[in-house]
Tab-separated table of C-alpha atoms in Angstrom:
chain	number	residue	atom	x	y	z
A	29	UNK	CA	33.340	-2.090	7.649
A	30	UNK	CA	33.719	-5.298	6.032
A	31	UNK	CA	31.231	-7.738	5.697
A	32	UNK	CA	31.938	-11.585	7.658
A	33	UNK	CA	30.136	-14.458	6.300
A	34	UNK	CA	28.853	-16.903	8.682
A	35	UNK	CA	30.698	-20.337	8.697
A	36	UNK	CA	27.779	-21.616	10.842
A	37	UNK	CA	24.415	-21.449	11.530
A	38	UNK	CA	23.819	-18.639	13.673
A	39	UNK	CA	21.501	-18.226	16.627
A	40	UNK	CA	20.928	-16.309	19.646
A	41	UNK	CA	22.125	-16.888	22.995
A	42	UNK	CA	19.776	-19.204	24.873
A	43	UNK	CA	20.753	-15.843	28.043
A	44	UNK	CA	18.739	-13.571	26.062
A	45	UNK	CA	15.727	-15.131	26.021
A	46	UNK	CA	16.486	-15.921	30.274
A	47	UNK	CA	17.235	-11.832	30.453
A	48	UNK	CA	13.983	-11.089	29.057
A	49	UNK	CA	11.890	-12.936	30.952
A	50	UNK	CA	13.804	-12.407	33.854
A	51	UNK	CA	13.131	-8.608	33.015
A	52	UNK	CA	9.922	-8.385	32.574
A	53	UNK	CA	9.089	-11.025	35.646
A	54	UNK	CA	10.912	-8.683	37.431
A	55	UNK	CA	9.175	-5.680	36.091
A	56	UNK	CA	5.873	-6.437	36.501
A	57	UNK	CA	6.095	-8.428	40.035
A	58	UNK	CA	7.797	-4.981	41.201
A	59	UNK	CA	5.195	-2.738	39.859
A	60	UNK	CA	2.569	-2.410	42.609
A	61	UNK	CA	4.895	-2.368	45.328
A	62	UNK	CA	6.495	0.929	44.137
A	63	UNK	CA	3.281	2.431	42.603
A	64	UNK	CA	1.121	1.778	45.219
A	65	UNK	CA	4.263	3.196	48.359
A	66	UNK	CA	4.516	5.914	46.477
A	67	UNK	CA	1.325	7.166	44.959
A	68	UNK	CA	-2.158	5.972	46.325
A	69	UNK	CA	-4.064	6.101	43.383
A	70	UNK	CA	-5.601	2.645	42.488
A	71	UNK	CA	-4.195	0.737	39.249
A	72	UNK	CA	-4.655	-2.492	37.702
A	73	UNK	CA	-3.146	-4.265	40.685
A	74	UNK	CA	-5.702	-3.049	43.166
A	75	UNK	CA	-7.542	-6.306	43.466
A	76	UNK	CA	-10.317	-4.327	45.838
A	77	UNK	CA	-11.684	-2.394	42.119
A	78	UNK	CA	-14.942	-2.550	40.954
A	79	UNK	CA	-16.306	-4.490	37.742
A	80	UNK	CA	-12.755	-6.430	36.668
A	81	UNK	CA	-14.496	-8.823	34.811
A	82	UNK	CA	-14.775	-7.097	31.127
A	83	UNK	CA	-11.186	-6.820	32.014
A	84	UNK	CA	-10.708	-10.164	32.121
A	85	UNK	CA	-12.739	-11.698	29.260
A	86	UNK	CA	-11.860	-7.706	27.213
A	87	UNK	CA	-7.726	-9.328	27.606
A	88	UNK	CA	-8.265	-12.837	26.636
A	89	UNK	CA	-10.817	-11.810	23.590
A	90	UNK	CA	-7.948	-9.532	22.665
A	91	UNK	CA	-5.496	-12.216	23.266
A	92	UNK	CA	-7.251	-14.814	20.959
A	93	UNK	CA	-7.471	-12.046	18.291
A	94	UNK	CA	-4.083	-11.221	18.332
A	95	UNK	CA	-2.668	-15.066	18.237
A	96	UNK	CA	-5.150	-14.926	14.656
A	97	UNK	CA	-3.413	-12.259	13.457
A	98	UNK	CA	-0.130	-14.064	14.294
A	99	UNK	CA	-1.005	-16.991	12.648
A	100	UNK	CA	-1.645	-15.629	9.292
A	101	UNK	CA	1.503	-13.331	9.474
A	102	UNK	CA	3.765	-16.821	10.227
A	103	UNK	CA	2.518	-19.183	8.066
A	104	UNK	CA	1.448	-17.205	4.721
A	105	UNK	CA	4.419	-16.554	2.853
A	106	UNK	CA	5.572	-19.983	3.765
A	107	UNK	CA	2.490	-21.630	2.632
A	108	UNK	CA	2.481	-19.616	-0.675
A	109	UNK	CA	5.828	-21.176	-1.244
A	110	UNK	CA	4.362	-24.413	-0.760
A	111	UNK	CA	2.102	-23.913	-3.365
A	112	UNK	CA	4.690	-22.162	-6.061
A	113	UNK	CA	3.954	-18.766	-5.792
A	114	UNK	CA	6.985	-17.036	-6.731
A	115	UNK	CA	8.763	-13.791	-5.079
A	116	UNK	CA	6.794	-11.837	-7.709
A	117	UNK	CA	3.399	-12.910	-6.960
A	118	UNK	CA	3.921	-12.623	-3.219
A	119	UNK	CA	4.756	-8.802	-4.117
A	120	UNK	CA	1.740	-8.623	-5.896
A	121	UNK	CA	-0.451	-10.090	-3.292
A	122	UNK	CA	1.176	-7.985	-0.836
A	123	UNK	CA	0.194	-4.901	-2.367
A	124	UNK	CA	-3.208	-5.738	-3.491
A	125	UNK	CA	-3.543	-6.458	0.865
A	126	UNK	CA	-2.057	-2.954	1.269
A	127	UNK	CA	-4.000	-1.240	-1.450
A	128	UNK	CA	-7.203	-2.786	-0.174
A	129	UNK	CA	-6.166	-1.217	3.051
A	130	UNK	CA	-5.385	1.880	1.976
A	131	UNK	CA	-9.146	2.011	0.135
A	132	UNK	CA	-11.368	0.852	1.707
A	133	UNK	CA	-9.893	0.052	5.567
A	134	UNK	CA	-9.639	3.415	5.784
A	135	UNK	CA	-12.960	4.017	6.341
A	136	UNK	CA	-13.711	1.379	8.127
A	137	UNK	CA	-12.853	3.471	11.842
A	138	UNK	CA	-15.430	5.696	10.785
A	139	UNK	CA	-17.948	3.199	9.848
A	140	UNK	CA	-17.010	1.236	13.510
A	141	UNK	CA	-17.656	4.960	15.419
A	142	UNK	CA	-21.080	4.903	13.664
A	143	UNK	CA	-22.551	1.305	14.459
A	144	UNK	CA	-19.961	0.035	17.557
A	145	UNK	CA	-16.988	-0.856	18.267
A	146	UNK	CA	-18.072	-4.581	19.146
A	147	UNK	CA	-19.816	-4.803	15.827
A	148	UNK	CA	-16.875	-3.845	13.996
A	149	UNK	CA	-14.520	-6.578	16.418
A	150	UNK	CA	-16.917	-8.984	15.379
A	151	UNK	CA	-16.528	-8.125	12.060
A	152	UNK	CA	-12.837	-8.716	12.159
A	153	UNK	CA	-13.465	-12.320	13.774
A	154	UNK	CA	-15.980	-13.095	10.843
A	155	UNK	CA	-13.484	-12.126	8.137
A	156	UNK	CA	-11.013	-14.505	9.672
A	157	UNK	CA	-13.468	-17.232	9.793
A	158	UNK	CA	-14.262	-16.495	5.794
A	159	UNK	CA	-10.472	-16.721	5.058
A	160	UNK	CA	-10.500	-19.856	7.290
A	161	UNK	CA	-13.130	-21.584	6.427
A	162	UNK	CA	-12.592	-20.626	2.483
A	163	UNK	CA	-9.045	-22.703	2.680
A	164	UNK	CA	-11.051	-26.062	4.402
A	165	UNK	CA	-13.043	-25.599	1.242
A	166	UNK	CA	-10.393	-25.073	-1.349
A	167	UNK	CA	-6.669	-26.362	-1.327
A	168	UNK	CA	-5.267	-23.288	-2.589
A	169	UNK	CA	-8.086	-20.500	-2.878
A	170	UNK	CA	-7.423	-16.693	-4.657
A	171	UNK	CA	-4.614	-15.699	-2.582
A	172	UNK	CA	-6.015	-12.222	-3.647
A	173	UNK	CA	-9.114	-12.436	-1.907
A	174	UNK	CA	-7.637	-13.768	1.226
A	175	UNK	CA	-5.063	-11.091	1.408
A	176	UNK	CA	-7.951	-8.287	0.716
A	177	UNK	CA	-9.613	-9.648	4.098
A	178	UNK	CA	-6.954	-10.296	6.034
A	179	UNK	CA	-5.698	-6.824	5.604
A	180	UNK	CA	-9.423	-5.435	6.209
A	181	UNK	CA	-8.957	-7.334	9.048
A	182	UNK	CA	-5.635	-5.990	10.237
A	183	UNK	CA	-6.986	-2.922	9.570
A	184	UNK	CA	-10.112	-2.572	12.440
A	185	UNK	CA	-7.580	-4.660	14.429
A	186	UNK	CA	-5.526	-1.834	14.791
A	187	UNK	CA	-8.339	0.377	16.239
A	188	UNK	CA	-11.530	-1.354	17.165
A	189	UNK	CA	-10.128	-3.387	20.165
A	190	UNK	CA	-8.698	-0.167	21.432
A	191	UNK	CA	-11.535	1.912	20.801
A	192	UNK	CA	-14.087	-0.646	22.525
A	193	UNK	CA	-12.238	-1.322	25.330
A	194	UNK	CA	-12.086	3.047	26.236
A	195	UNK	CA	-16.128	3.329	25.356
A	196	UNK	CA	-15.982	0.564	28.141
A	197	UNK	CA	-13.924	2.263	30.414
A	198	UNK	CA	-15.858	5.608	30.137
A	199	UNK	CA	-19.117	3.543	31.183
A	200	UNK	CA	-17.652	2.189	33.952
A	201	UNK	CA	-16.024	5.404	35.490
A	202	UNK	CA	-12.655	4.060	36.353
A	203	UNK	CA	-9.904	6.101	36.902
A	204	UNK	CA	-7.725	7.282	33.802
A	205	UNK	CA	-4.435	5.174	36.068
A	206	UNK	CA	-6.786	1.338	35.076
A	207	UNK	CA	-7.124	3.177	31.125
A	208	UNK	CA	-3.569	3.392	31.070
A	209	UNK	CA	-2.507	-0.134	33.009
A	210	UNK	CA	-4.841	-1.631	30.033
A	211	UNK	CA	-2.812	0.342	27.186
A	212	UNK	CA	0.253	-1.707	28.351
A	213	UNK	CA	-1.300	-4.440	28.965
A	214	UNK	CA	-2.475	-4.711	25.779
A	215	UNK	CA	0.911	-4.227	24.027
A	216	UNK	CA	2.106	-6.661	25.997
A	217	UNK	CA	-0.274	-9.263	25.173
A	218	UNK	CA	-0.390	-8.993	21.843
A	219	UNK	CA	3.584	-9.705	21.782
A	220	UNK	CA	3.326	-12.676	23.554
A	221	UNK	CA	0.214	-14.019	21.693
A	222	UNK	CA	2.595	-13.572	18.551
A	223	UNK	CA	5.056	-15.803	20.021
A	224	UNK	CA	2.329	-18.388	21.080
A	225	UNK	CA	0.754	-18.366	17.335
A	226	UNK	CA	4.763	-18.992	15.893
A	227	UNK	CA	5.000	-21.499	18.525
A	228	UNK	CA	1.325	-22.826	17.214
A	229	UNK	CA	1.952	-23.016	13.682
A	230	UNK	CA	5.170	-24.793	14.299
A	231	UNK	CA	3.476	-27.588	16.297
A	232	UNK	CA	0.568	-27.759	14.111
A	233	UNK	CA	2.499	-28.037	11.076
A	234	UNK	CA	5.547	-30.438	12.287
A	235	UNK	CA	7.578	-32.466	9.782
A	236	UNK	CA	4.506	-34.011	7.771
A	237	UNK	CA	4.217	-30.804	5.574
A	238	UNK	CA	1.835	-32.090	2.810
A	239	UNK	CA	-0.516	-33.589	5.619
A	240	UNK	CA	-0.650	-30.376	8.082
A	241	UNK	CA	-0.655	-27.276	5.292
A	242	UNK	CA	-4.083	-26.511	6.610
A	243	UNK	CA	-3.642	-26.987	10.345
A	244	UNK	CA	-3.047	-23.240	10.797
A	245	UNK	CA	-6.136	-22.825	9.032
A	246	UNK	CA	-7.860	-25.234	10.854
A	247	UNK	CA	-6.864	-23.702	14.178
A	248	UNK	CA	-7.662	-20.078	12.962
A	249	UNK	CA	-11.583	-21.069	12.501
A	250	UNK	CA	-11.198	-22.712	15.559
A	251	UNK	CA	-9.792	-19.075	17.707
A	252	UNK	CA	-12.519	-17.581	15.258
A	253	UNK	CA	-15.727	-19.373	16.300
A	254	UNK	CA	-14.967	-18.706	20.041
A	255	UNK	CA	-13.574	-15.433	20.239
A	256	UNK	CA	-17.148	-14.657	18.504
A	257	UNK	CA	-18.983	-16.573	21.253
A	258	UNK	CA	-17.015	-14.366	23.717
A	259	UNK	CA	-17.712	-11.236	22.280
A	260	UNK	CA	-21.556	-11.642	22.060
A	261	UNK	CA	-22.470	-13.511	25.113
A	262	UNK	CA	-20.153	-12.107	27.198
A	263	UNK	CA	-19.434	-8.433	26.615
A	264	UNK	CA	-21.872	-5.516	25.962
A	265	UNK	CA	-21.511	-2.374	24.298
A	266	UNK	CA	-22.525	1.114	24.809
A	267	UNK	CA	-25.014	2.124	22.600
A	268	UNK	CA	-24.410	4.655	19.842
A	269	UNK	CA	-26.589	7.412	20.068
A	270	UNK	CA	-25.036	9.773	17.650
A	271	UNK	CA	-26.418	10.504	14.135
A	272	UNK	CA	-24.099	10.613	11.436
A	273	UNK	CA	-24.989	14.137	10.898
A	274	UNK	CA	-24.038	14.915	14.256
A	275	UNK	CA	-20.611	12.886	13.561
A	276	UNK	CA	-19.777	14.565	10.303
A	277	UNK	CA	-19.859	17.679	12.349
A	278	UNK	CA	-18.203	16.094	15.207
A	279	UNK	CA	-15.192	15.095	13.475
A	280	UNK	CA	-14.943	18.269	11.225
A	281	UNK	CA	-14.809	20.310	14.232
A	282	UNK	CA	-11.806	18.337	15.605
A	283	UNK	CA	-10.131	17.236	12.295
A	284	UNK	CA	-8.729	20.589	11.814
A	285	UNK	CA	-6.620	20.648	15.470
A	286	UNK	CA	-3.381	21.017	14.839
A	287	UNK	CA	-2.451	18.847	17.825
A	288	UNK	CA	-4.713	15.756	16.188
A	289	UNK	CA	-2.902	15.966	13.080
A	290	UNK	CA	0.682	16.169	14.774
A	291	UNK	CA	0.136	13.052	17.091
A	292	UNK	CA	-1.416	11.206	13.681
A	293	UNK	CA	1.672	12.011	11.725
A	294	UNK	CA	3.771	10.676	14.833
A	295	UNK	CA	0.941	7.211	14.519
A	296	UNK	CA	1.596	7.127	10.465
A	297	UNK	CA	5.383	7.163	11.050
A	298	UNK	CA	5.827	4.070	14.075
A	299	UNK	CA	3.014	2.128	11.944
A	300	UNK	CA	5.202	2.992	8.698
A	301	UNK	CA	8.801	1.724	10.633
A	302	UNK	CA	7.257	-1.159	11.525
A	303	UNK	CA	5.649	-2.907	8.640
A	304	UNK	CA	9.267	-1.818	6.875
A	305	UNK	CA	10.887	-3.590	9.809
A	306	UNK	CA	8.556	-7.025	9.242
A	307	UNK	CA	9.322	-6.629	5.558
A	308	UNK	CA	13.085	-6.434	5.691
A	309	UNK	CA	14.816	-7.720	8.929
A	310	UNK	CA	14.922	-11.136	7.768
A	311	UNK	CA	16.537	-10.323	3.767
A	312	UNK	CA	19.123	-7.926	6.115
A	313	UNK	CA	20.040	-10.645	8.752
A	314	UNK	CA	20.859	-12.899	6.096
A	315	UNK	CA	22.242	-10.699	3.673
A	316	UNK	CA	25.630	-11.838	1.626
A	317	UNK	CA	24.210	-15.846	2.113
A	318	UNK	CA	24.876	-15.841	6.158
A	319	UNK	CA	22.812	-18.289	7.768
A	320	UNK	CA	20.484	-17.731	10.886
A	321	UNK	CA	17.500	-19.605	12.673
A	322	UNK	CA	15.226	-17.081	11.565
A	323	UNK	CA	12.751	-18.983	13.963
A	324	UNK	CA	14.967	-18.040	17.412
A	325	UNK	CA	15.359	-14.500	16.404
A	326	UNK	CA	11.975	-13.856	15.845
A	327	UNK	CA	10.780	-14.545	19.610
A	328	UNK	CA	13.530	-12.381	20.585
A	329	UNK	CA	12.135	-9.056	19.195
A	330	UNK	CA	8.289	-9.490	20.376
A	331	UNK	CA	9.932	-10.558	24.016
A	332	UNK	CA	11.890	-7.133	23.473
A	333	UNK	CA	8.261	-5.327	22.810
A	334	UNK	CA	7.019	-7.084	25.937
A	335	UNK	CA	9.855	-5.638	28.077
A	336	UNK	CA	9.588	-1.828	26.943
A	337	UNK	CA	5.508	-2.752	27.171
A	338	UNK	CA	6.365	-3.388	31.245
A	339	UNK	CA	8.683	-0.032	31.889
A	340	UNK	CA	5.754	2.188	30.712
A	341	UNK	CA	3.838	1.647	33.629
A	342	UNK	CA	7.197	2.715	35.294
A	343	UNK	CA	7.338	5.927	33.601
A	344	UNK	CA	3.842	7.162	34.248
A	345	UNK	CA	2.156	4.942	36.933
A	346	UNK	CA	5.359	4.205	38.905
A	347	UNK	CA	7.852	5.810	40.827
A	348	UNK	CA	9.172	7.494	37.655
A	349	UNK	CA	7.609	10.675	36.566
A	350	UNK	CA	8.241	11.544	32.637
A	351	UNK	CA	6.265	13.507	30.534
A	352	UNK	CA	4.669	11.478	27.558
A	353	UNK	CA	5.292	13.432	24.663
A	354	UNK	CA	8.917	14.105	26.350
A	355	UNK	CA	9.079	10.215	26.772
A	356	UNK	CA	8.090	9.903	22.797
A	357	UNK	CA	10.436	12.753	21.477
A	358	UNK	CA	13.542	10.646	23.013
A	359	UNK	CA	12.099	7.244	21.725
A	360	UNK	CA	11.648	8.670	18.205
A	361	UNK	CA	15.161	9.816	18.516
A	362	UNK	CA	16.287	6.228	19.459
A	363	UNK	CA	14.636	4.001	17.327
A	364	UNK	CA	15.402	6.508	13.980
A	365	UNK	CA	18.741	6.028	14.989
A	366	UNK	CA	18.819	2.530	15.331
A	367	UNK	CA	16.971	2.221	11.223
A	368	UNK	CA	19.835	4.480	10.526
A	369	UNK	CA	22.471	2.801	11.782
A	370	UNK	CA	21.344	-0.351	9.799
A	371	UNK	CA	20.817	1.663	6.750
A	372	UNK	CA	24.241	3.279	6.781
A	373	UNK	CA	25.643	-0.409	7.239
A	374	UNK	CA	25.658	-4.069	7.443
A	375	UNK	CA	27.022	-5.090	10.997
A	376	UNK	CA	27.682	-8.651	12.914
A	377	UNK	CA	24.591	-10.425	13.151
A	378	UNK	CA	24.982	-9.729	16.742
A	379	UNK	CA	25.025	-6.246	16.592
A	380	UNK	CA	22.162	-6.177	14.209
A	381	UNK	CA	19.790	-8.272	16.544
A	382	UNK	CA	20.431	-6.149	19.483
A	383	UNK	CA	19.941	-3.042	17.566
A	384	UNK	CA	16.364	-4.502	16.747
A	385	UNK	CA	15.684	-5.278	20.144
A	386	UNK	CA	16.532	-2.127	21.130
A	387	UNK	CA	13.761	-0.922	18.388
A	388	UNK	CA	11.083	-3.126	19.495
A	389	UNK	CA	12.009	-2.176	23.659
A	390	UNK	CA	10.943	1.634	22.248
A	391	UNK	CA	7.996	0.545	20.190
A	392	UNK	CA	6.792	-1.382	23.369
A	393	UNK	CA	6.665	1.565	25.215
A	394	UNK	CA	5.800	4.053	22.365
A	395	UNK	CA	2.319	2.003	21.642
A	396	UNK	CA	0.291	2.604	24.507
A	397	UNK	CA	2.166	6.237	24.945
A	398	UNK	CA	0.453	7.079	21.924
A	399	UNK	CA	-2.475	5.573	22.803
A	400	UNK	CA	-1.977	7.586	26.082
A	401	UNK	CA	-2.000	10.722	24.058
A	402	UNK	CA	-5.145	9.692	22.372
A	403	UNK	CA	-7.497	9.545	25.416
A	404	UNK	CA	-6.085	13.261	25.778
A	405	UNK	CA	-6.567	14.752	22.341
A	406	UNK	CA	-8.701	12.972	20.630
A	407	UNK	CA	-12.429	12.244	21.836
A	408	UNK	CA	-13.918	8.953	22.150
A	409	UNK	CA	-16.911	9.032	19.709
A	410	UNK	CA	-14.328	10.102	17.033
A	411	UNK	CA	-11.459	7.466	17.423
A	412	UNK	CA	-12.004	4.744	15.437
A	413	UNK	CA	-12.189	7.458	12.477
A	414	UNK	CA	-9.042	9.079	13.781
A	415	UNK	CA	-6.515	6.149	13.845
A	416	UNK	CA	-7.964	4.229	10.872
A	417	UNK	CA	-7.315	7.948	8.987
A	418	UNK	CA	-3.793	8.367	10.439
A	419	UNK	CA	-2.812	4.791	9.205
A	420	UNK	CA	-3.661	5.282	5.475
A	421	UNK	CA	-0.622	7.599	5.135
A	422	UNK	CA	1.770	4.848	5.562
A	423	UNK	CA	0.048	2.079	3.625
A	424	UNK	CA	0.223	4.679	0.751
A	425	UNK	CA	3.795	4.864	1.534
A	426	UNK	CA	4.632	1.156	2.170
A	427	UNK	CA	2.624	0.529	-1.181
A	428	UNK	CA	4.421	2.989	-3.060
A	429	UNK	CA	7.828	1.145	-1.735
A	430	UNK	CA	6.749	-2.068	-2.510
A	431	UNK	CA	6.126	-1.233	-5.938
A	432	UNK	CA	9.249	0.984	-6.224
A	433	UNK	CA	11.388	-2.337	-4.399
A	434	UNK	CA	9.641	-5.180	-5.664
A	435	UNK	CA	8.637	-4.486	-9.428
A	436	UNK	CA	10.871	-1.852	-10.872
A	437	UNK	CA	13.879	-2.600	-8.190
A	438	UNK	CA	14.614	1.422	-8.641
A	439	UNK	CA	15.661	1.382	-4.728
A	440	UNK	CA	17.248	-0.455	-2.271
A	441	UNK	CA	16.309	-2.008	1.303
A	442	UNK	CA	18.553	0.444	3.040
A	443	UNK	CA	16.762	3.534	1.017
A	444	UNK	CA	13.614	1.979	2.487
A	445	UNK	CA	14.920	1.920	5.996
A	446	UNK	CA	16.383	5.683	5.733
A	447	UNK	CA	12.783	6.752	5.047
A	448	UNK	CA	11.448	4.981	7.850
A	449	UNK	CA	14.103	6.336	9.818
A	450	UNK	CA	13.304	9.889	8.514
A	451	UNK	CA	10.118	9.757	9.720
A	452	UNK	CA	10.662	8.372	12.965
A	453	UNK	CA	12.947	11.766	13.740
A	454	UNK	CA	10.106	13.803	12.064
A	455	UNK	CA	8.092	12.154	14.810
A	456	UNK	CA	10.558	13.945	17.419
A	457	UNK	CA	9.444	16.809	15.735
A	458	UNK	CA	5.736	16.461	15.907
A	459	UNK	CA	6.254	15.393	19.844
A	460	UNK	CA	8.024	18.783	20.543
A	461	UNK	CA	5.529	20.907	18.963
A	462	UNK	CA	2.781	18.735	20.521
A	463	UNK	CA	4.329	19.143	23.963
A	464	UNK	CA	4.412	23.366	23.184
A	465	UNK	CA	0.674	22.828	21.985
A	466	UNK	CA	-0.752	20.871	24.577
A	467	UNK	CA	0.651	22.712	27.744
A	468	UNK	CA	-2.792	24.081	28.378
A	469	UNK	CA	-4.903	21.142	27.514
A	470	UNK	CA	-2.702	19.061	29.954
A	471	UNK	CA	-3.273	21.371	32.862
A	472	UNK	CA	-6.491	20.989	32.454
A	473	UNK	CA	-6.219	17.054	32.186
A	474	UNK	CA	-5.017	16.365	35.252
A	475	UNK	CA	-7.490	18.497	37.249
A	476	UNK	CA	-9.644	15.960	35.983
């Protein structure tokens, strides 16, 4: 098709933010009546449950953490360009992040299974109050050192807050209905605490660039210093009693199941499509010099992940009965079509921001499926070791594309995309042997 350049400045309709909200008002207010008329078990609603209150402060720790995590990932390339770092460096600093990832945060879910899960949260809160606190001391510090924390950091974010909050769970005895109401929940906070730390580093920054650089900064040692207060005074932990010797043989036992390494493989490949997605929607939005609000699109997809984040409850808690890796096999299907369409072909911006809606609605509810799926495979003690191990996969691959892409320019965007897209359908693949697999195991599951 041909290509149609943009004689203005293109942004969303203000109804699509109205629809979302709207949506997911909708879908959430809705919830308890149906789940509760037509199943009895007790969920998240039930306001007559025992112990909410590491809930409560569990949700807004995690909530704090994620609008750090947002505030690095909005203003960083746009402060580097401040300071006249070129396209090239950015590339470089972007893989030293991923290769420090790929090293050493690999390991790190195993070291959090051996000491805690808290420990390793707080961990995560002190790097961002080094990387903070390093750039109140220095105008422009080593970018390199900054982006070898942050990514540590991203890194136990990814399973630590997860991890913690099941230990938690297990010591309390609530039913597996409140696990899976907080795997939703979750996804759906951390969207909208990305749009809060956008909305954030806009206000902190305003028009007076040279006098606010360090605002974001300033407000990440800010989020940093209490979210640690709130995770020592007012959480606990339960205690790890297991040697490592007992771990090592722990987690060789279990890292030989077939069914562990098929639902990693399906982790590696949505983790994979969606750090290519963060690294190329913008260049393909504005490709061939059209002009966009970047800023007003960006809000649209994480409302989109909030959205599918409210129909999984419908799917598994609600008045809808799907199987979850049946559920994940179609959504792999989806969203690999969706990267394909885009890599086949540049469309109207239009198209091309529903499309990505449409992929961020899947990964909302593909997140805490999978997470789902790992409270049924995959035991507790083991993890932290588990996801942080099925994540190095694809920040091999995304390292090995940014060199490919951004040094020796031997591919394209669209080759990029067609990979991630391949992987998301080998994910379909991994969910239907999975579902084959796990027919017995599942039985037994919901005996429990």
């Amino acid at each position: 098709m041909g290509v149609v350049i943009e004689s203005e400045v293109w942004e969303p309709n203000q109804a699509l933010y109205i629809f979302i909200f709207v949506s997911c008002f909708l879908s959430i207010t809705c919830l308890p009546h149906f789940s509760m008329s037509s199943n009895k078990t007790p969920t998240l609603f039930d306001h007559s449950l025992s112990s909410p209150r590491f809930r409560r402060i569990f949700l807004l720790i995690y909530c704090l953490s994620s609008v750090m995590e947002g505030l690095w990932s909005v203003s960083g390339e746009y402060e580097l360009a401040y300071y006249g770092v070129s396209k090239e460096q950015m590339v470089w600093y972007l893989c030293v992040g991923y290769a420090t990832a790929l090293i050493l945060g690999s390991s790190l879910g195993l070291l959090s299974d051996l000491i805690g899960h808290k420990k390793a949260c707080l961990i995560f809160c002190f790097l961002h109050l080094f990387v903070a606190t390093w750039k109140r001391i220095f105008a422009h510090p080593t970018v390199w050192i900054a982006s070898s924390c942050l990514s540590l950091a991203s890194s136990i974010f990814s399973f630590s807050f997860e991890t913690w909050m099941v230990a938690e769970h297990n010591k309390l005895g609530h039913r597996q209905d409140i696990l899976n109401d907080m795997f939703w929940l979750m996804t759906f906070s951390e969207s909208a605490s990305s749009i809060i730390s956008q909305v954030l580093a806009n206000l902190l920054v305003g028009h007076n660039v040279v006098k606010h650089i360090n605002a974001p900064a300033n407000a990440a040692l800010l989020l940093a210093t209490v979210t640690i207060i709130f995770v020592t005074r007012g959480c606990k932990e339960v205690p790890q009693t297991a040697s490592f010797q007992n771990y090592r043989i722990s987690f060789y036992e279990y890292i030989f199941d077939k069914r562990i390494w098929l639902l990693a493989w399906a982790q590696t490949c949505v983790q994979f499509s969606i750090s290519v997605f963060w690294m190329l929607w913008a260049p393909t939005i504005v490709a061939d010099g059209r002009e966009v609000h970047l800023g007003l699109i960006y809000p649209c997809f994480l409302g989109a992940r909030m959205l599918g984040s409210t129909v999984f409850p419908w799917f598994f808690s609600g008045p809808l009965s799907i199987r979850t890796e049946d559920c994940l096999e179609y959504l792999f299907v989806i969203t690999g079509f969706v990267l394909s369409i885009v890599a086949y072909d540049y469309q109207e911006i239009g198209v091309l921001v529903m499309l990505f809606c449409l992929f961020h609605a899947c990964i909302g509810i593909m997140l805490p499926s999978l997470a789902r799926l790992r409270t049924m495979y995959v035991p507790n003690e083991l993890r932290g070791g588990m996801i942080s191990l099925s994540l190095a996969p694809a920040n091999a691959a995304i390292l090995f594309f940014l060199m490919q892409r951004g040094y020796y320019f031997n591919i394209g965007n669209s080759t990029i995309m067609v990979f991630a897209a391949l992987g998301l359908f080998s994910a379909a693949g991994c969910m239907h042997l999975l579902k084959r697999w796990g027919k017995q195991l599942r039985q037994n599951w919901h005996k429990l």
